[in-house]
XYZ file of C-alpha atoms in Angstrom:
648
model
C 51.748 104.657 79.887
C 55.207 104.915 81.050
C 57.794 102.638 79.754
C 59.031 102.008 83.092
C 55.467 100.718 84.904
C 57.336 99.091 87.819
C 59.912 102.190 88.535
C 57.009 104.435 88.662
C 54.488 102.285 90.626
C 53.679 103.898 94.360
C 55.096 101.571 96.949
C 53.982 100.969 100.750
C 56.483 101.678 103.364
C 55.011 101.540 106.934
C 51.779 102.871 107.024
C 53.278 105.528 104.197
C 52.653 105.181 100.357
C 55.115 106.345 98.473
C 54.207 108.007 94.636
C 57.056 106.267 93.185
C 60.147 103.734 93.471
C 62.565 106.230 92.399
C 64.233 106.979 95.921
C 67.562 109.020 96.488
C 70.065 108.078 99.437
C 71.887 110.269 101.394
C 75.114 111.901 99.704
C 76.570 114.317 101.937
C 76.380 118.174 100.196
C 78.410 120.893 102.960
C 75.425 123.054 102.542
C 74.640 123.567 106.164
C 75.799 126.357 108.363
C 77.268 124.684 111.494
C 74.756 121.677 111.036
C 72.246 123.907 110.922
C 69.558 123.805 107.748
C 70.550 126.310 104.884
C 67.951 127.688 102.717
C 70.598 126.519 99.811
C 69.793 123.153 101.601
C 66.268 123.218 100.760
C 66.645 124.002 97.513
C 68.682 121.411 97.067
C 66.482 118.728 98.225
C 63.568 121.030 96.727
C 65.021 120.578 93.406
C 65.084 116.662 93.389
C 61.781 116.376 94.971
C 60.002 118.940 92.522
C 61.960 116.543 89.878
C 59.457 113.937 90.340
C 61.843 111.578 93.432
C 59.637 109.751 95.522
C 61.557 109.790 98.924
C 64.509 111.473 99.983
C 67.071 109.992 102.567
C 68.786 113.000 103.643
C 72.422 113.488 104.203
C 74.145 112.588 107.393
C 72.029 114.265 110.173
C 74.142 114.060 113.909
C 72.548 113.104 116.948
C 74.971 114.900 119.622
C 77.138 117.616 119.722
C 80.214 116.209 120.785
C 81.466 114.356 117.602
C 81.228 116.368 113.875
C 81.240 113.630 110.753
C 81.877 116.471 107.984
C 82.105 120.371 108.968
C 79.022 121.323 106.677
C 76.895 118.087 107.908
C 73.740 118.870 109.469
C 72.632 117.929 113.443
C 69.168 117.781 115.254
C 70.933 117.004 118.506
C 68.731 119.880 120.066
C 64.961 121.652 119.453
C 67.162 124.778 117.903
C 67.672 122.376 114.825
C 63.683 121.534 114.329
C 62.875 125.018 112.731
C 65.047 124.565 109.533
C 63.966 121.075 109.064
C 60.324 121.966 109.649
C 61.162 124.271 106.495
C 63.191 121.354 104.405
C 60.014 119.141 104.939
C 57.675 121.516 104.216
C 59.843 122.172 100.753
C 59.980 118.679 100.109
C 56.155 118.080 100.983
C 55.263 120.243 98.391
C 55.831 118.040 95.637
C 53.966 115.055 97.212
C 57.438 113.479 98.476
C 58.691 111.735 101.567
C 61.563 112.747 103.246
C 63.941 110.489 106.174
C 66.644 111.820 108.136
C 69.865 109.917 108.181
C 70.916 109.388 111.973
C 74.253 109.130 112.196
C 77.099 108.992 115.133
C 80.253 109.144 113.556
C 82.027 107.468 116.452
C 85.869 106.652 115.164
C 85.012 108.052 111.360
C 84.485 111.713 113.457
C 86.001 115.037 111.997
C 89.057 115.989 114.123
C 87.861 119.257 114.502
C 90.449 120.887 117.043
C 88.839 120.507 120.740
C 87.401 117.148 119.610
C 87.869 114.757 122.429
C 89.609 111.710 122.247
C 87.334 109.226 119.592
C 85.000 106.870 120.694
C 84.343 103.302 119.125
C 83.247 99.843 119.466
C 86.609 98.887 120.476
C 89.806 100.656 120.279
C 90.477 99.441 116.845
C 90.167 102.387 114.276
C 90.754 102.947 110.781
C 94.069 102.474 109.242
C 94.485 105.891 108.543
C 93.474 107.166 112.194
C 96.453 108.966 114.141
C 95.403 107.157 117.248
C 93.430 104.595 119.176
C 89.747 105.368 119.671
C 88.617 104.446 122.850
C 85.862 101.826 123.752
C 82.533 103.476 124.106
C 80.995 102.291 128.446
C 77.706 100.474 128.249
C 76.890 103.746 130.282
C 77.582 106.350 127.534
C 75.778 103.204 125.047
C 72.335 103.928 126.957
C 72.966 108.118 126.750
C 73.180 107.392 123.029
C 70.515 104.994 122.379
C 68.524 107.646 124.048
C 69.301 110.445 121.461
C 68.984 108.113 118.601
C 65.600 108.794 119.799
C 65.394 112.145 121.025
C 66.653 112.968 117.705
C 64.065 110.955 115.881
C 61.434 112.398 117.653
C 63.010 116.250 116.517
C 62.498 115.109 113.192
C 58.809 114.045 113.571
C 58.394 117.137 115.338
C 59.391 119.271 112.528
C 57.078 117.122 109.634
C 59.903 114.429 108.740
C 58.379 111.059 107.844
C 60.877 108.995 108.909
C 64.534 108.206 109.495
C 67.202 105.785 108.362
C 69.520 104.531 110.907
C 72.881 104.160 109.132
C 74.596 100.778 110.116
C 76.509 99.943 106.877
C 79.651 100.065 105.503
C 81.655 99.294 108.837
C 81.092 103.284 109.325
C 80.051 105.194 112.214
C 78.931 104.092 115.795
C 76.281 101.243 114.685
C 78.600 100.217 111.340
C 80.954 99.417 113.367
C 79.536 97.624 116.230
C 77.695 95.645 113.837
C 80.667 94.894 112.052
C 83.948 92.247 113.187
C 86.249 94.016 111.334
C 85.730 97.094 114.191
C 84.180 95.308 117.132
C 86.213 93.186 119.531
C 84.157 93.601 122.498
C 83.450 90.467 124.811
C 80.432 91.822 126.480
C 76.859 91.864 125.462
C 77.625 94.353 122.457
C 80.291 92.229 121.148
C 81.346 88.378 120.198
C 78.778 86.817 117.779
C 76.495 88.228 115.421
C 73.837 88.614 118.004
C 75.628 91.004 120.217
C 77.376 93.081 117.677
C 73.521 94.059 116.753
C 72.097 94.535 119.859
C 73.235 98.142 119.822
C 71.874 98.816 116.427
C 68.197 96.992 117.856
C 67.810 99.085 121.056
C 68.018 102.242 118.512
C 65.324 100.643 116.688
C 63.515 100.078 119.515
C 63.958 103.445 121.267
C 62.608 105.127 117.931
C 59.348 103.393 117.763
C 58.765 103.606 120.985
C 58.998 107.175 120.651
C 57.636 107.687 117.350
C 55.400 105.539 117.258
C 53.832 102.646 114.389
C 53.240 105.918 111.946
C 56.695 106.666 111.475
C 59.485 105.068 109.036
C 62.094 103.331 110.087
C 64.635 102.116 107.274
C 68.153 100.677 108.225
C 71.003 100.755 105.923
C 72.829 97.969 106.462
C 76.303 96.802 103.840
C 75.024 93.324 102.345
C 78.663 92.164 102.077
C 81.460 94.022 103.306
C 83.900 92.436 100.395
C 86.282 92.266 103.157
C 88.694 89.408 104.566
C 87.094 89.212 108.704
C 84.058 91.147 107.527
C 80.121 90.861 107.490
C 79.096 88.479 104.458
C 75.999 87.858 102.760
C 74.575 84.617 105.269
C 75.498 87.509 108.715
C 73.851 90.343 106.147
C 70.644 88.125 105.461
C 70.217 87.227 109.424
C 70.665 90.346 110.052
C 67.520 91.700 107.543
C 64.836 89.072 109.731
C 66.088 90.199 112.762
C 65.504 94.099 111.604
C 62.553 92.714 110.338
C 61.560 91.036 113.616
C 62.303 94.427 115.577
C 59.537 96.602 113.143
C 61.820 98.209 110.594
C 59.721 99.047 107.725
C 62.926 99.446 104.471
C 66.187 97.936 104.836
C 68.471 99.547 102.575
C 71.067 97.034 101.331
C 74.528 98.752 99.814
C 77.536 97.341 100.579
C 81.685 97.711 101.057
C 82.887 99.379 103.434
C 84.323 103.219 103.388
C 87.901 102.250 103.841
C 88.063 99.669 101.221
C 87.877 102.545 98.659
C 85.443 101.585 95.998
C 83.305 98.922 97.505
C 80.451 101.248 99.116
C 80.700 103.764 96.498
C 81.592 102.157 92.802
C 84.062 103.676 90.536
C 83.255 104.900 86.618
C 83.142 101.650 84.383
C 81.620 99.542 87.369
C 78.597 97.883 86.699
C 75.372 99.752 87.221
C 73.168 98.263 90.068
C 76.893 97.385 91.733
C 75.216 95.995 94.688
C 71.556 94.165 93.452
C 72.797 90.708 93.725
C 72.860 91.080 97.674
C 69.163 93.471 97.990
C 67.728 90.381 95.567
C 69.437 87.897 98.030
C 67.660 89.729 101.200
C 64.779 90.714 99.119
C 63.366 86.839 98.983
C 64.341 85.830 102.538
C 62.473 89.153 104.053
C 58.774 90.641 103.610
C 59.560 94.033 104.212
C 60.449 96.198 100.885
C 64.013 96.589 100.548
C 65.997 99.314 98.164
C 68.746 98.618 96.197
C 72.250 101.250 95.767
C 75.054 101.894 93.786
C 75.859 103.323 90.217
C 71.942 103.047 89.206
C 72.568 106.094 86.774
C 69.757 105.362 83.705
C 65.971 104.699 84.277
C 65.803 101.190 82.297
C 68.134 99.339 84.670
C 66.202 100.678 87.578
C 62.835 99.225 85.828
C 64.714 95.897 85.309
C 65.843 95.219 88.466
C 62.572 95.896 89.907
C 60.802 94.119 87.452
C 62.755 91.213 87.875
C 62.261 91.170 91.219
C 65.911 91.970 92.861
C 64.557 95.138 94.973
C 61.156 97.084 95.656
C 63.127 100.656 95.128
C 65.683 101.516 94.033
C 68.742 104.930 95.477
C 69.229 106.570 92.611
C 72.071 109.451 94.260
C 74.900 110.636 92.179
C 72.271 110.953 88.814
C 70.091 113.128 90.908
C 72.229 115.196 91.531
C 73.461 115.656 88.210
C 69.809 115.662 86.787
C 67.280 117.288 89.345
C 64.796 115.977 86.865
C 66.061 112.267 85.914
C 62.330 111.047 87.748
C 60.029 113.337 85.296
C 61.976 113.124 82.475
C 62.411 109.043 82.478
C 58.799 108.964 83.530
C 57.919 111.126 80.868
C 59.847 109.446 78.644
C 62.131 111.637 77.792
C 65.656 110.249 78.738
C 66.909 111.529 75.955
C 67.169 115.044 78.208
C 68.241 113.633 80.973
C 72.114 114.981 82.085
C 74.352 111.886 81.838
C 76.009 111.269 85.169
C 79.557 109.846 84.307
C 80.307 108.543 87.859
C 82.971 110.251 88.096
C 82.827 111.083 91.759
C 83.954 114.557 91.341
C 80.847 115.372 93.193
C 81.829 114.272 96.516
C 85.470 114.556 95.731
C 86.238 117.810 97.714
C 83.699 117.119 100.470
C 86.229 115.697 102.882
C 88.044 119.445 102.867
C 85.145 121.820 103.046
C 83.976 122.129 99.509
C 80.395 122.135 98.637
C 79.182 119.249 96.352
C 79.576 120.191 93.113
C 78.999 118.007 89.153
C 81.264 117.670 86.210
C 78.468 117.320 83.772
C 76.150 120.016 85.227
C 77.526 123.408 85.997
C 74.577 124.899 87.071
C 73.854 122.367 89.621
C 70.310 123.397 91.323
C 71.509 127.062 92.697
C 71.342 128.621 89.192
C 69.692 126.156 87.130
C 69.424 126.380 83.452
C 65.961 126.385 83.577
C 65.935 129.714 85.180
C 68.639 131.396 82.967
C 67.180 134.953 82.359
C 67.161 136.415 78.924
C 69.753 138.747 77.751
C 68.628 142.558 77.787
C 70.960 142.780 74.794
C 70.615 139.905 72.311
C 74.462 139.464 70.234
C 75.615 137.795 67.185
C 77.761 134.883 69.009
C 80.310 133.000 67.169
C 81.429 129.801 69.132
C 84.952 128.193 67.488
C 85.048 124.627 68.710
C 82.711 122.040 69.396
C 84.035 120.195 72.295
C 82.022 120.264 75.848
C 83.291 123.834 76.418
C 81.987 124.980 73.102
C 78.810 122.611 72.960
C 77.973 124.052 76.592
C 78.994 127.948 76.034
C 76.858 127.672 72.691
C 73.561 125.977 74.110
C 73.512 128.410 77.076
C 74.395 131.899 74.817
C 71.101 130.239 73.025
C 69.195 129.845 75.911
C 69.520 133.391 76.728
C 67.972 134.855 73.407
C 71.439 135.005 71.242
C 71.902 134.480 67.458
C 74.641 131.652 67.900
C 77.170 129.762 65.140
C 78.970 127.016 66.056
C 82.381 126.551 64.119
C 84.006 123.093 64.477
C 86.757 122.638 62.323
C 86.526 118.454 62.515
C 83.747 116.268 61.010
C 81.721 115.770 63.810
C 80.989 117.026 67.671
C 82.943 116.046 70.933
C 86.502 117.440 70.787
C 88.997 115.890 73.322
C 85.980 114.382 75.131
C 86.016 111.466 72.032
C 89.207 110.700 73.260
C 88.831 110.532 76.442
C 85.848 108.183 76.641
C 88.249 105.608 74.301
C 90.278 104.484 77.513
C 88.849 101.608 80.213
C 85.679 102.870 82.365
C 85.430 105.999 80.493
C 82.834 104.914 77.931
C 79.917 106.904 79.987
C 81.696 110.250 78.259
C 80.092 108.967 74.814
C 76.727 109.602 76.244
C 77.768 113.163 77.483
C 78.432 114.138 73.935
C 75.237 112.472 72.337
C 73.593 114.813 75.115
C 75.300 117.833 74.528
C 75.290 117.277 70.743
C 71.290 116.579 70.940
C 70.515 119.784 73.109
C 72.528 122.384 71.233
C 70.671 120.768 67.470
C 67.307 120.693 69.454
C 68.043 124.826 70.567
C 68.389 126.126 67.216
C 72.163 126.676 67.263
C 73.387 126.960 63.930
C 76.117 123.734 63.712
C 78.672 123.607 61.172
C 80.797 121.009 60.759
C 84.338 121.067 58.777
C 84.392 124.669 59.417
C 87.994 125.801 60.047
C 87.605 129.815 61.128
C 89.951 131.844 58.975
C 90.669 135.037 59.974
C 89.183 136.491 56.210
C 85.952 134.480 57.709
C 86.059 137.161 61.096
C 86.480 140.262 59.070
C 83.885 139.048 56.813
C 81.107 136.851 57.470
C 81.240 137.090 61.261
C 82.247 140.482 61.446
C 81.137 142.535 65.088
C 80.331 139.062 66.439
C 81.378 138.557 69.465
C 83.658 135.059 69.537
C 83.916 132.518 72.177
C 86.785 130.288 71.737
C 86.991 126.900 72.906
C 89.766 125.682 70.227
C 91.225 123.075 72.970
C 94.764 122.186 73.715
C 97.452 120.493 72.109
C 99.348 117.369 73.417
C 103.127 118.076 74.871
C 105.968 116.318 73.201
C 109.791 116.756 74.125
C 111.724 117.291 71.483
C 114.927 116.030 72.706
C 112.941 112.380 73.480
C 111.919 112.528 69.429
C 114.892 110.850 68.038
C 113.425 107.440 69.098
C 112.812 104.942 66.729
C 108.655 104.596 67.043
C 107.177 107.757 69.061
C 103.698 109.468 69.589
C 101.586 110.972 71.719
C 98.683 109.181 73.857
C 96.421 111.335 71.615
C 97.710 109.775 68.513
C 96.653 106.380 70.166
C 93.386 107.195 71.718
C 92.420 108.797 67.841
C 93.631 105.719 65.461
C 96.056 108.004 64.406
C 99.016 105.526 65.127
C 99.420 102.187 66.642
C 102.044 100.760 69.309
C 104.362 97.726 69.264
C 104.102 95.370 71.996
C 106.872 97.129 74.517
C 105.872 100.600 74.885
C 107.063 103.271 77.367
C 104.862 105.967 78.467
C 106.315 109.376 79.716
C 103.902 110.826 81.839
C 102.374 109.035 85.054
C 99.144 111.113 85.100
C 95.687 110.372 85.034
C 96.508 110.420 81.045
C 99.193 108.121 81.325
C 97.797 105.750 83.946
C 94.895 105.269 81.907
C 96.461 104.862 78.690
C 98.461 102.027 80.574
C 95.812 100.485 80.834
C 93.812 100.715 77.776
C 97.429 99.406 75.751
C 98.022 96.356 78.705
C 96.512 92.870 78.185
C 93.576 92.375 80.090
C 94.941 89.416 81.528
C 98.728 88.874 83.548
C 99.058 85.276 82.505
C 102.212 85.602 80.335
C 100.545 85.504 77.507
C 104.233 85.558 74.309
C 101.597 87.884 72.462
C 100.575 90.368 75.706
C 101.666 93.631 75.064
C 104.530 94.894 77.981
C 103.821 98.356 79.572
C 106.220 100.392 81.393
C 105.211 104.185 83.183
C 107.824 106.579 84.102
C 106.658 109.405 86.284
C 108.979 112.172 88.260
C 107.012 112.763 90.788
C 106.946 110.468 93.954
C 103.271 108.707 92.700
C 101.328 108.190 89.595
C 98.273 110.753 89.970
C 99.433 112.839 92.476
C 96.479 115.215 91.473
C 93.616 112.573 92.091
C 92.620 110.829 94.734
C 89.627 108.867 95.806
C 88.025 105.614 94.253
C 88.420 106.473 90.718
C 92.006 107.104 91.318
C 92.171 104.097 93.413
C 90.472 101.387 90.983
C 92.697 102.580 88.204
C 95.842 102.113 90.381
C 94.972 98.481 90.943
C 93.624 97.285 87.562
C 97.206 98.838 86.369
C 99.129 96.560 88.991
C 96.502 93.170 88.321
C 97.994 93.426 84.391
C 101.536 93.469 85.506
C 102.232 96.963 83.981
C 105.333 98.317 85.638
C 105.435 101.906 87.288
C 108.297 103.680 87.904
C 107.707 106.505 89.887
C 110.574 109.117 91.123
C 111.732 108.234 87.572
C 113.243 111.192 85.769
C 114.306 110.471 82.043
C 117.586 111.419 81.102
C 118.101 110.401 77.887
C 116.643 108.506 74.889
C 118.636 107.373 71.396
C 117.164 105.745 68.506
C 116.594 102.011 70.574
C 116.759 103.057 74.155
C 115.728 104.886 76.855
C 117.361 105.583 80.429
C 116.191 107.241 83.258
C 116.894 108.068 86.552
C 115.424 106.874 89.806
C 117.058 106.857 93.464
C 120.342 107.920 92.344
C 120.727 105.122 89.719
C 120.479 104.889 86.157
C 118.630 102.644 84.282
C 118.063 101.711 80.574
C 115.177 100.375 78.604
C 116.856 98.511 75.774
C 114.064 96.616 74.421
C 111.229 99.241 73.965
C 109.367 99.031 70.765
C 107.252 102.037 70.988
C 107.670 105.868 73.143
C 104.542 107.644 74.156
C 104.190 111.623 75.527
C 101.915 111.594 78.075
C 103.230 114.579 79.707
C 100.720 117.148 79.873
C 98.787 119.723 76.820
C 99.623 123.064 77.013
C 97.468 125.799 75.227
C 97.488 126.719 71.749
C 97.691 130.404 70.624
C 97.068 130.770 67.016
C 93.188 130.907 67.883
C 93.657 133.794 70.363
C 96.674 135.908 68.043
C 94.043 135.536 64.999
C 91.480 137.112 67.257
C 93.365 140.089 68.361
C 94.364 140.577 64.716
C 91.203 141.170 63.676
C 90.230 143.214 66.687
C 87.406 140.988 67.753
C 85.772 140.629 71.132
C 86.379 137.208 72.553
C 86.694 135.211 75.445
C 88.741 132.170 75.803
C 87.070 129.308 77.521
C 87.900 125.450 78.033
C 91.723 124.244 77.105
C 91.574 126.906 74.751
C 92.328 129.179 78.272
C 93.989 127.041 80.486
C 94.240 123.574 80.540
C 92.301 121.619 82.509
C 89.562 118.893 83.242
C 85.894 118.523 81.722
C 84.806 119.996 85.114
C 86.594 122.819 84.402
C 85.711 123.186 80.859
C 82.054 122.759 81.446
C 81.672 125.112 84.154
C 83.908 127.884 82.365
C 81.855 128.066 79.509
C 78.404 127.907 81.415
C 80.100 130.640 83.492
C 80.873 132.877 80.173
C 78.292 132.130 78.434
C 75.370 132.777 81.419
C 77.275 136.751 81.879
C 77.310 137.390 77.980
């Protein structure tokens, strides 16, 4: 028996059963070649359906030619398209999985892809960040689209699909945002009350059954509360489900947010899991169709829970998919313990607005070269690994994999490296799990682990003598030496370790993600004033805190830093600090701290080279790999080391 009966229980959709309740929603990849299929699209979607999901809700699939939502998006706007999907179903069919093709008509949110004609919306309201006014979509051009809303429907019946899911959430897109007030101002029939915004959204519906026919799934994504001053709320949300109901829509697919209100549709790290239940459970007891559930469901148990408790029939489980092809066999096998931790960090979809393909921090190998298929070695080596952060954990689990005879040096008392710091600040806690996982996996391989292991350079011209070294020593935390005459200083390292403890008015150098999130961790959790709250201050040079991130995660951290009241000084370059104070410079003007208990380097790691001189001393062949090369994110440590350890 499975310890998760109700997550693994097949589920009626339509006339369709489904094997399972473990469903994945669209998340957009840039896989296809001028929205064409890709055969690195099908594996993709192969992966995750030979993983044990029981239905896949394909990325955004376009249904004309004229508007492009992402460059690598697919289309099925013509019959040229129906060959490739008739090849992703087939894939997908294999493993006894369903497969629905988002329709989407990006309207306002379109790509402005030179040659693009002027945008097209519900009104000409766009988003904030649009360069100029979309113009109203004619109840002409409405009936031209509500016919290839069906035209593409049928395609994808045509080519073996089993349904489709009509996106109207998250004020996005044509049918978002005539659905939703905060975009649609029309006074005709498609506008006004609640009734008229989804009329549009119901003739789709209508248009693909009629074409499809009763055989064929139709499951509508609609935002159960936009979180939004003006928006759709949970009463327009719930009317909204009967009337879908009413029409023949067999899923309704609550999430919620919207895409400009950055981390409402898709929740930031630290959010809770199952970030938008409360409004599927709310829609789930007023409707009797089955209705799925989204956002931040990352581990099987809270899946089970929420369907066992009755809050959804399925549940989207996206971003873990992707960074576990296998989180549906292995949680149903029970074996969770193997499954890749997703750390919501987002990076996946990060680059996707500018061309890059969908990539994961936590798994390098992703589905095109997956560790399952690394090939052996022809040569098997004696493979010393110095460090035991994620680099080294990673580099020494896949040199293992291949057939090597691998030691693992770590010169601390136990696993994780930097990563133990960095899961110590808020909504960073998920970075525990990745180095229980990583830890587990290279013990389980039969990688010799040794712990309080300092490599000495008698150690390489003895013991691990014609071993070849991989060196994933890390980085060291920046100080400036000038700034060290100050009464109390450290670095945010010192902090995040125990090592030492601030006073309650501390100044941190260094408005990076490092800084910014140390902020946080040291402000009170509350602005209320508080004599005993802790005061914050961050001075960064350049123009913005985080100039190198951007998105939700970015975003969320921002605003929890301005709810405690810390103060951020950006464009603030200090000039110089004495035993009690500390000025800076900012706009021209000078400015002194006077009261600051406590000074803390935030300002960046920079490598260390005693590793690297030892190893040329000796004359050994290495490679450097994580911080220990350049310094840089997990990402980039992860996939370095799977990268030098796969071409050993």
């Amino acid at each position: 028996m499975s310890k998760y009966p109700h997550l693994f229980e097949p589920i009626q959709i339509g006339t369709k059963t489904i094997k399972n309740r473990v469903f994945m929603p669209p998340i957009s990849t840039n896989l296809a070649n001028k929205c064409y299929v890709t055969d690195e699209l099908v594996q993709h979607y192969g992966a995750r359906a030979k993983g044990g999901v029981g239905l896949i809700v394909s990325e955004v699939v376009t249904v004309e030619p004229t508007y492009i939502y992402l460059p690598g998006d697919m289309s099925i706007h013509d019959d040229s398209f129906i060959p490739g999907w008739e090849k992703l179903c087939a894939e997908v069919h294999k493993y006894d999985t369903k497969i629905l093709a988002q329709l989407f008509h990006p309207a306002y949110m379109a790509f402005p892809i030179p040659g693009t004609p002027q945008l097209i919306a519900p009104s000409h309201v766009g988003p904030y960040y649009a360069k100029s006014a979309p113009r109203p979509v004619t109840k002409e051009e409405i009936k031209v689209l509500v016919r290839q809303f069906g035209e593409a429907a049928k395609r994808v019946q045509k080519a073996g699909g089993d349904g489709v899911e009509i996106h109207a959430a998250h004020a996005h897109g044509l049918l978002g945002g005539f659905l939703s007030p905060l975009y649609n101002k029309r006074c005709d029939e498609y506008g006004g009350d609640i009734n008229g915004r989804l009329r549009l959204t119901l003739e789709v519906v209508e248009e693909v059954r009629r074409v499809c026919g009763k055989d064929f799934i139709i499951d509508v994504r609609i935002s159960g509360d936009e979180y939004s001053d003006g928006g759709l709320n949970i009463n327009d949300a719930t009317y909204v489900a009967k009337q879908l109901e009413k029409a023949g829509v067999d899923l309704i697919h609550v999430s919620g947010g919207t895409t400009i209100k950055r981390g409402s549709s898709i929740p930031a790290p630290g959010t809770k899991m199952g970030t938008h239940s409360e409004l599927a459970a709310h829609i789930k007891k007023r409707v009797n169709v089955p209705v799925a559930t989204v956002g931040r469901i990352t581990e099987a148990w809270i899946a089970e829970e929420m369907i066992a408790n009755g809050m959804a029939d399925a549940c989207m489980i996206g971003r873990a998919n992707l960074c576990e092809p296998e989180f549906a066999n292995k949680a149903k096998e029970g074996r969770e313990h193997e499954i890749r931790p997703c750390i919501g960090c987002l990076r996946c979809l990060n680059g996707i607005m500018f061309g890059r393909r969908v990539a994961c921090t936590i798994n390098p190998s992703f589905e095109l070269v997956n560790e399952d298929t690394l090939e052996e070695a022809e040569s098997k080596k004696n493979v010393l690994v110095i460090g035991g952060g994620v680099a080294g954990m990673e580099a020494a689990f896949v040199a293992k994999k291949r057939g090597h005879n691998v030691v693992l040096c770590e010169a601390s008392e136990e696993l994780g490296g930097q990563a133990k710091l960095a899961a110590v600040p808020i909504g960073k806690q998920d970075l525990t799990r990745v180095i229980q996982f990583m830890a587990r996996r290279l013990y389980d391989s039969g990688v010799e682990v040794r712990l309080n292991a300092a490599v000495t350079k008698e150690m390489l011209e003895t013991e691990f003598k014609g071993f070849e070294v991989i060196a994933a020593a890390g980085a060291k935390a920046n100080t400036i030496r000038a700034f060290t005459c100050f009464k109390n200083w450290m670095t945010a390292d010192d902090i995040l370790s125990g090592k030492a403890f601030p006073g309650q008015n501390v100044v941190v150098i260094g408005g990076g993600s490092v800084g910014c999130e140390l902020a946080d961790f040291l402000a009170p959790t509350l602005n209320d004033r508080f004599p005993r709250n802790r005061k914050v201050t961050v001075l960064e040079m350049m123009p913005e805190i985080m100039m190198t991130e951007g998105g939700v995660v970015r975003s969320k951290l921002a605003m929890r830093m301005m709810e405690k009241g810390i103060r951020i000084e950006s464009n603030a370059k200090v000039t110089s600090v004495t035993e009690n104070t500390i000025a800076f410079e900012k706009d021209g003007a000078e400015y002194v701290i006077k009261d600051a208990d406590t000074l803390v380097f935030a300002n960046g790691y920079h490598v260390d080279s005693a590793i690297e001189e030892m190893l040329k001393e000796t004359g050994a062949t290495y490679h450097l790999i994580g911080d220990g090369a350049k310094v840089g994110n997990i990402k980039d440590a992860i996939s370095g080391a799977y990268e030098t350890a796969r071409e050993l």
